[in-house]
Short mmCIF file of C-alpha atoms in Angstrom, two decimals:
data_model
loop_
_atom_site.label_atom_id
_atom_site.label_comp_id
_atom_site.label_asym_id
_atom_site.label_seq_id
_atom_site.Cartn_x
_atom_site.Cartn_y
_atom_site.Cartn_z
CA UNK A 224 0.00 0.00 0.00
CA UNK A 225 2.82 2.41 0.85
CA UNK A 226 4.59 1.68 -2.44
CA UNK A 227 1.36 2.36 -4.39
CA UNK A 228 0.81 5.68 -2.55
CA UNK A 229 4.36 6.76 -3.30
CA UNK A 230 3.81 6.03 -6.99
CA UNK A 231 0.53 8.01 -7.04
CA UNK A 232 2.16 11.02 -5.34
CA UNK A 233 5.10 10.79 -7.73
CA UNK A 234 2.81 10.87 -10.76
CA UNK A 235 0.86 13.75 -9.25
CA UNK A 236 4.11 15.63 -8.66
CA UNK A 237 5.16 15.23 -12.30
CA UNK A 238 1.73 16.38 -13.47
CA UNK A 239 1.83 19.50 -11.29
CA UNK A 240 5.34 20.40 -12.42
CA UNK A 241 4.26 20.06 -16.07
CA UNK A 242 1.17 22.16 -15.41
CA UNK A 243 3.24 24.80 -13.64
CA UNK A 244 5.60 24.98 -16.62
CA UNK A 245 2.64 25.37 -19.00
CA UNK A 246 1.16 28.20 -16.91
CA UNK A 247 4.52 29.91 -16.91
CA UNK A 248 4.58 29.89 -20.71
CA UNK A 249 1.02 31.25 -20.92
CA UNK A 250 1.84 34.09 -18.53
CA UNK A 251 4.85 35.01 -20.67
CA UNK A 252 2.70 35.20 -23.78
CA UNK A 253 0.03 37.30 -22.04
CA UNK A 254 2.61 39.70 -20.67
CA UNK A 255 3.80 40.16 -24.24
CA UNK A 256 0.30 41.13 -25.30
CA UNK A 257 -0.04 43.63 -22.45
CA UNK A 258 3.34 45.26 -23.21
CA UNK A 259 2.85 46.16 -26.81
CA UNK A 260 1.05 43.17 -28.10
CA UNK A 261 -2.02 45.33 -28.79
CA UNK A 262 -0.27 46.95 -31.71
CA UNK A 263 -1.01 43.86 -33.80
CA UNK A 264 -4.78 44.16 -33.15
CA UNK A 265 -6.74 45.87 -35.97
CA UNK A 266 -7.86 49.42 -35.09
CA UNK A 267 -11.33 48.75 -36.49
CA UNK A 268 -12.23 46.75 -33.42
CA UNK A 269 -14.68 48.32 -30.97
CA UNK A 270 -13.39 46.31 -27.92
CA UNK A 271 -9.98 47.95 -27.65
CA UNK A 272 -10.55 48.84 -24.01
CA UNK A 273 -11.46 45.31 -23.19
CA UNK A 274 -8.34 44.15 -25.03
CA UNK A 275 -6.27 46.50 -22.87
CA UNK A 276 -7.71 45.02 -19.70
CA UNK A 277 -8.31 41.39 -20.51
CA UNK A 278 -4.67 40.24 -20.73
CA UNK A 279 -4.02 41.62 -17.25
CA UNK A 280 -6.98 39.75 -15.82
CA UNK A 281 -5.85 36.58 -17.49
CA UNK A 282 -2.33 37.07 -16.17
CA UNK A 283 -3.60 37.60 -12.61
CA UNK A 284 -5.87 34.58 -12.87
CA UNK A 285 -3.01 32.44 -14.14
CA UNK A 286 -0.69 33.67 -11.41
CA UNK A 287 -3.26 32.67 -8.79
CA UNK A 288 -3.52 29.20 -10.33
CA UNK A 289 0.26 28.97 -10.40
CA UNK A 290 0.40 29.89 -6.73
CA UNK A 291 -2.20 27.23 -5.91
CA UNK A 292 -0.36 24.66 -7.99
CA UNK A 293 2.90 25.52 -6.23
CA UNK A 294 1.22 25.16 -2.84
CA UNK A 295 -0.23 21.81 -3.91
CA UNK A 296 3.18 20.85 -5.26
CA UNK A 297 4.89 21.66 -1.96
CA UNK A 298 2.20 19.78 -0.07
CA UNK A 299 2.66 16.74 -2.34
CA UNK A 300 6.42 16.88 -1.85
CA UNK A 301 5.92 16.98 1.91
CA UNK A 302 3.56 13.98 1.80
CA UNK A 303 5.94 12.11 -0.48
CA UNK A 304 8.83 12.78 1.91
CA UNK A 305 6.77 11.51 4.84
CA UNK A 306 5.79 8.40 2.90
CA UNK A 307 9.42 7.75 1.95
CA UNK A 308 10.52 8.13 5.55
CA UNK A 309 7.74 5.82 6.71
CA UNK A 310 8.62 3.25 4.05
CA UNK A 311 12.29 3.27 5.10
CA UNK A 312 11.31 2.78 8.75
CA UNK A 313 9.02 -0.11 7.87
CA UNK A 314 11.75 -1.71 5.76
CA UNK A 315 14.16 -1.58 8.72
CA UNK A 316 11.48 -3.08 10.99
CA UNK A 317 10.90 -5.85 8.43
CA UNK A 318 14.63 -6.69 8.31
CA UNK A 319 14.77 -6.74 12.11
CA UNK A 320 11.76 -9.06 12.34
CA UNK A 321 13.24 -11.34 9.67
CA UNK A 322 16.43 -11.71 11.72
CA UNK A 323 14.42 -12.41 14.87
CA UNK A 324 12.32 -15.06 13.08
CA UNK A 325 15.49 -16.73 11.77
CA UNK A 326 17.00 -16.78 15.26
CA UNK A 327 13.78 -18.26 16.69
CA UNK A 328 13.72 -20.98 14.04
CA UNK A 329 17.30 -21.94 14.84
CA UNK A 330 16.43 -22.03 18.53
CA UNK A 331 13.42 -24.26 17.86
CA UNK A 332 15.57 -26.61 15.76
CA UNK A 333 18.13 -26.77 18.54
CA UNK A 334 15.43 -27.51 21.12
CA UNK A 335 14.03 -30.29 18.92
CA UNK A 336 17.48 -31.84 18.59
CA UNK A 337 18.06 -31.64 22.34
CA UNK A 338 14.65 -33.18 22.99
CA UNK A 339 15.37 -36.04 20.60
CA UNK A 340 18.59 -36.74 22.46
CA UNK A 341 16.51 -37.60 25.52
CA UNK A 342 14.56 -40.33 23.71
CA UNK A 343 16.23 -43.75 23.99
CA UNK A 344 16.62 -45.61 20.73
CA UNK A 345 15.57 -42.62 18.63
CA UNK A 346 17.28 -42.50 15.26
CA UNK A 347 20.74 -40.93 15.05
CA UNK A 348 20.34 -37.15 14.86
CA UNK A 349 23.73 -35.65 14.04
CA UNK A 350 24.14 -34.43 10.45
CA UNK A 351 27.70 -35.80 10.33
CA UNK A 352 26.86 -39.23 11.78
CA UNK A 353 25.45 -42.06 9.63
CA UNK A 354 21.89 -43.25 10.08
CA UNK A 355 21.28 -46.89 11.00
CA UNK A 356 20.68 -47.86 7.35
CA UNK A 357 23.96 -46.21 6.40
CA UNK A 358 25.74 -48.08 9.20
CA UNK A 359 24.41 -51.33 7.72
CA UNK A 360 25.78 -50.35 4.29
CA UNK A 361 29.15 -49.43 5.79
CA UNK A 362 29.36 -52.85 7.42
CA UNK A 363 28.50 -54.63 4.17
CA UNK A 364 31.17 -52.66 2.30
CA UNK A 365 33.75 -53.38 5.01
CA UNK A 366 33.04 -57.12 4.85
CA UNK A 367 32.96 -57.14 1.05
CA UNK A 368 36.07 -55.10 0.34
CA UNK A 369 38.43 -54.67 3.31
CA UNK A 370 37.92 -58.11 4.83
CA UNK A 371 38.04 -59.94 1.52
CA UNK A 372 41.14 -58.00 0.42
CA UNK A 373 43.13 -59.04 3.46
CA UNK A 374 41.60 -62.53 3.27
CA UNK A 375 42.85 -63.18 -0.30
CA UNK A 376 46.03 -61.05 -0.25
CA UNK A 377 47.57 -62.00 3.11
CA UNK A 378 45.68 -64.75 4.88
CA UNK A 379 44.95 -67.32 2.18
CA UNK A 380 48.51 -67.51 0.78
CA UNK A 381 49.92 -68.42 4.21
CA UNK A 382 47.28 -69.83 6.54
CA UNK A 383 44.91 -72.72 6.92
CA UNK A 384 41.29 -72.34 7.99
CA UNK A 385 42.19 -72.36 11.67
CA UNK A 386 44.70 -69.55 11.18
CA UNK A 387 42.20 -67.44 9.24
CA UNK A 388 39.63 -67.78 12.01
CA UNK A 389 42.26 -66.88 14.62
CA UNK A 390 43.18 -63.71 12.76
CA UNK A 391 39.61 -62.38 12.71
CA UNK A 392 38.94 -63.47 16.29
CA UNK A 393 42.00 -61.63 17.51
CA UNK A 394 41.28 -58.53 15.41
CA UNK A 395 37.62 -58.12 16.42
CA UNK A 396 38.16 -58.85 20.11
CA UNK A 397 41.24 -56.64 20.43
CA UNK A 398 39.71 -53.62 18.65
CA UNK A 399 36.43 -54.01 20.56
CA UNK A 400 38.40 -53.87 23.83
CA UNK A 401 40.13 -50.64 22.68
CA UNK A 402 36.77 -48.97 21.98
CA UNK A 403 35.29 -50.13 25.30
CA UNK A 404 38.35 -48.93 27.24
CA UNK A 405 38.09 -45.47 25.67
CA UNK A 406 34.53 -44.87 26.93
CA UNK A 407 34.72 -47.09 30.01
CA UNK A 408 36.26 -44.64 32.54
CA UNK A 409 33.73 -41.89 31.77
CA UNK A 410 30.73 -44.18 32.00
CA UNK A 411 32.05 -45.82 35.16
CA UNK A 412 32.46 -42.41 36.77
CA UNK A 413 28.89 -41.40 35.90
CA UNK A 414 27.55 -44.71 37.17
CA UNK A 415 29.46 -44.33 40.44
CA UNK A 416 28.55 -40.67 40.94
CA UNK A 417 24.86 -41.23 40.28
CA UNK A 418 24.74 -44.61 42.04
CA UNK A 419 23.21 -46.10 38.89
CA UNK A 420 23.09 -49.82 38.33
CA UNK A 421 23.03 -49.22 34.60
CA UNK A 422 23.24 -46.21 32.28
CA UNK A 423 21.03 -47.73 29.60
CA UNK A 424 18.03 -45.53 28.92
CA UNK A 425 17.82 -41.73 28.66
CA UNK A 426 21.30 -41.16 30.11
CA UNK A 427 23.08 -43.45 27.67
CA UNK A 428 20.98 -42.11 24.82
CA UNK A 429 22.09 -38.56 25.60
CA UNK A 430 25.71 -39.70 25.83
CA UNK A 431 25.55 -41.51 22.50
CA UNK A 432 24.03 -38.56 20.66
CA UNK A 433 26.55 -36.24 22.30
CA UNK A 434 29.34 -38.54 21.10
CA UNK A 435 27.84 -38.48 17.60
CA UNK A 436 28.36 -34.74 17.26
CA UNK A 437 32.11 -35.16 17.79
CA UNK A 438 32.61 -38.75 16.65
CA UNK A 439 35.19 -37.79 14.02
CA UNK A 440 37.36 -36.16 16.71
CA UNK A 441 36.83 -39.20 18.93
CA UNK A 442 37.88 -41.47 16.05
CA UNK A 443 41.10 -39.52 15.58
CA UNK A 444 41.88 -39.83 19.29
CA UNK A 445 41.23 -43.57 19.34
CA UNK A 446 43.33 -44.17 16.22
CA UNK A 447 46.22 -42.07 17.50
CA UNK A 448 46.59 -43.80 20.86
CA UNK A 449 48.95 -46.47 19.49
CA UNK A 450 47.02 -49.31 21.10
CA UNK A 451 47.06 -51.53 18.03
CA UNK A 452 50.64 -52.68 18.54
CA UNK A 453 49.60 -55.23 21.13
CA UNK A 454 47.02 -56.76 18.77
CA UNK A 455 49.53 -56.90 15.92
CA UNK A 456 52.08 -58.53 18.20
CA UNK A 457 49.58 -61.17 19.31
CA UNK A 458 48.68 -61.93 15.69
CA UNK A 459 52.25 -62.07 14.47
CA UNK A 460 53.46 -64.19 17.38
CA UNK A 461 51.07 -66.91 16.24
CA UNK A 462 50.85 -66.42 12.47
CA UNK A 463 54.04 -64.66 11.26
CA UNK A 464 52.18 -63.09 8.32
CA UNK A 465 54.43 -61.84 5.54
CA UNK A 466 57.45 -63.09 7.50
CA UNK A 467 56.69 -60.25 9.92
CA UNK A 468 57.83 -57.70 7.32
CA UNK A 469 57.11 -53.97 7.76
CA UNK A 470 54.79 -54.10 4.74
CA UNK A 471 52.72 -56.89 6.28
CA UNK A 472 52.57 -55.12 9.65
CA UNK A 473 51.45 -51.89 7.93
CA UNK A 474 48.73 -53.76 6.07
CA UNK A 475 47.44 -55.35 9.27
CA UNK A 476 47.51 -51.95 11.04
CA UNK A 477 45.49 -50.36 8.23
CA UNK A 478 42.88 -53.11 8.52
CA UNK A 479 42.65 -52.75 12.32
CA UNK A 480 42.14 -48.97 12.05
CA UNK A 481 39.25 -49.39 9.61
CA UNK A 482 37.75 -52.00 11.92
CA UNK A 483 38.12 -49.57 14.85
CA UNK A 484 36.23 -46.84 12.95
CA UNK A 485 33.38 -49.25 12.29
CA UNK A 486 33.18 -50.61 15.85
CA UNK A 487 33.25 -47.06 17.20
CA UNK A 488 30.20 -46.23 15.06
CA UNK A 489 28.51 -49.39 16.37
CA UNK A 490 29.12 -48.29 19.96
CA UNK A 491 27.76 -44.72 19.75
CA UNK A 492 24.90 -45.42 17.36
CA UNK A 493 21.45 -45.05 18.90
CA UNK A 494 20.18 -47.70 19.09
CA UNK A 495 23.62 -49.34 19.34
CA UNK A 496 24.69 -51.97 16.83
CA UNK A 497 25.49 -55.27 18.52
CA UNK A 498 28.27 -57.28 16.86
CA UNK A 499 28.40 -60.90 17.93
CA UNK A 500 32.18 -61.22 18.29
CA UNK A 501 31.90 -64.35 20.43
CA UNK A 502 30.40 -66.20 17.48
CA UNK A 503 33.60 -65.96 15.38
CA UNK A 504 35.04 -69.47 15.12
CA UNK A 505 31.74 -71.16 16.01
CA UNK A 506 30.57 -74.15 14.00
CA UNK A 507 27.04 -73.81 12.64
CA UNK A 508 24.74 -75.40 10.09
CA UNK A 509 24.48 -73.11 7.10
CA UNK A 510 21.23 -71.12 7.04
CA UNK A 511 20.91 -68.68 4.12
CA UNK A 512 18.55 -66.52 6.18
CA UNK A 513 21.26 -65.58 8.68
CA UNK A 514 24.47 -66.60 6.89
CA UNK A 515 26.36 -65.53 3.78
CA UNK A 516 29.39 -67.26 2.27
CA UNK A 517 32.69 -65.40 2.41
CA UNK A 518 34.07 -67.49 -0.46
CA UNK A 519 33.28 -70.76 -2.16
CA UNK A 520 29.97 -72.61 -1.96
CA UNK A 521 28.06 -73.96 1.03
CA UNK A 522 24.89 -76.03 0.83
CA UNK A 523 21.96 -75.41 3.21
CA UNK A 524 22.44 -77.24 6.54
CA UNK A 525 26.06 -77.97 5.69
CA UNK A 526 28.42 -77.52 8.60
CA UNK A 527 30.53 -74.37 8.37
CA UNK A 528 32.49 -71.94 10.54
CA UNK A 529 31.69 -68.28 11.21
CA UNK A 530 34.54 -66.02 10.09
CA UNK A 531 32.92 -62.56 10.24
CA UNK A 532 30.22 -61.91 12.88
CA UNK A 533 26.62 -60.89 12.32
CA UNK A 534 25.35 -57.49 13.48
CA UNK A 535 22.03 -56.81 15.20
CA UNK A 536 20.12 -53.76 16.28
CA UNK A 537 20.46 -53.05 20.02
CA UNK A 538 21.22 -56.59 21.27
CA UNK A 539 21.93 -60.16 20.18
CA UNK A 540 18.24 -60.96 19.75
CA UNK A 541 17.45 -57.71 17.95
CA UNK A 542 16.77 -57.14 14.28
CA UNK A 543 19.42 -58.67 12.02
CA UNK A 544 21.32 -55.95 10.17
CA UNK A 545 24.19 -57.87 8.56
CA UNK A 546 24.48 -61.63 8.09
CA UNK A 547 27.45 -63.56 9.44
CA UNK A 548 29.99 -64.61 6.80
CA UNK A 549 31.02 -68.23 6.88
CA UNK A 550 33.37 -70.72 5.23
CA UNK A 551 32.74 -74.38 4.67
CA UNK A 552 34.74 -76.75 6.87
CA UNK A 553 35.90 -78.34 3.61
CA UNK A 554 36.88 -75.02 2.05
CA UNK A 555 39.89 -75.33 -0.22
CA UNK A 556 42.13 -72.36 0.49
CA UNK A 557 43.51 -70.82 -2.75
CA UNK A 558 47.16 -70.57 -1.69
#
């Protein structure tokens, strides 16, 4: 409405200025008639007196109109100035309100996020942390690429089935202990301070979602602690992979670090991802519903050994996220 009024006053102002200019030209012409312009009038006319007076009257009338137009012009300018000032003020108020609305929206979003942190088992909320479906995909990719790479490149050329199982048992158990030891002191302190029997529930949910916001920094701390040497030593004391060469040790360390990143995500996911490490090395009858073959071929109900553990949502009896990978007891190692 204010913009429309400004436009109307602007058009009116232009019209008045044009009209004022036109009146000025008419007055100039009439003044010319009054100051000698009568000489061009034929002498035969009988209204010479009226001709002497009429231009003056017209000039006075036009001057009065000009004065009125000027007054109206000044009044319009004043109104236009007021409207412009009012429009500027309203624009500033609008910008201020926009900033306040943005700040309120951010505050509401933050409150929603904080509220969701209090709900146990609610889906992961951090933008930088993978959702549970993404965690499942990460696990599948780790099993498919990283585990199979080290299986074919390092383990198969040198080990039998028992040695392969030992490698994965040692790797999963050792890295899981590192992750648990990192969070253990903090959780033990909270449990002792609050005299809690268990932290599972709202408290643990808040902790997990708090960890999710900084999980990349936590990962860097865990990977930089140099705790993998003991696992590598235990593996090499039994298996002597790559004749204990620096290249072989570096390859094992790289695998353990990737495993640590994955187990760390399992631990702080909400709900947590349970990995059945104790099942590695167990003999089972092959069931395609809960088992996949790491390599080779296994018939249904054929006896096999679990090499890579299954993952479940929340606990061992929870929803199956990733199947366990197995090898037949009669698997022929391609070495």
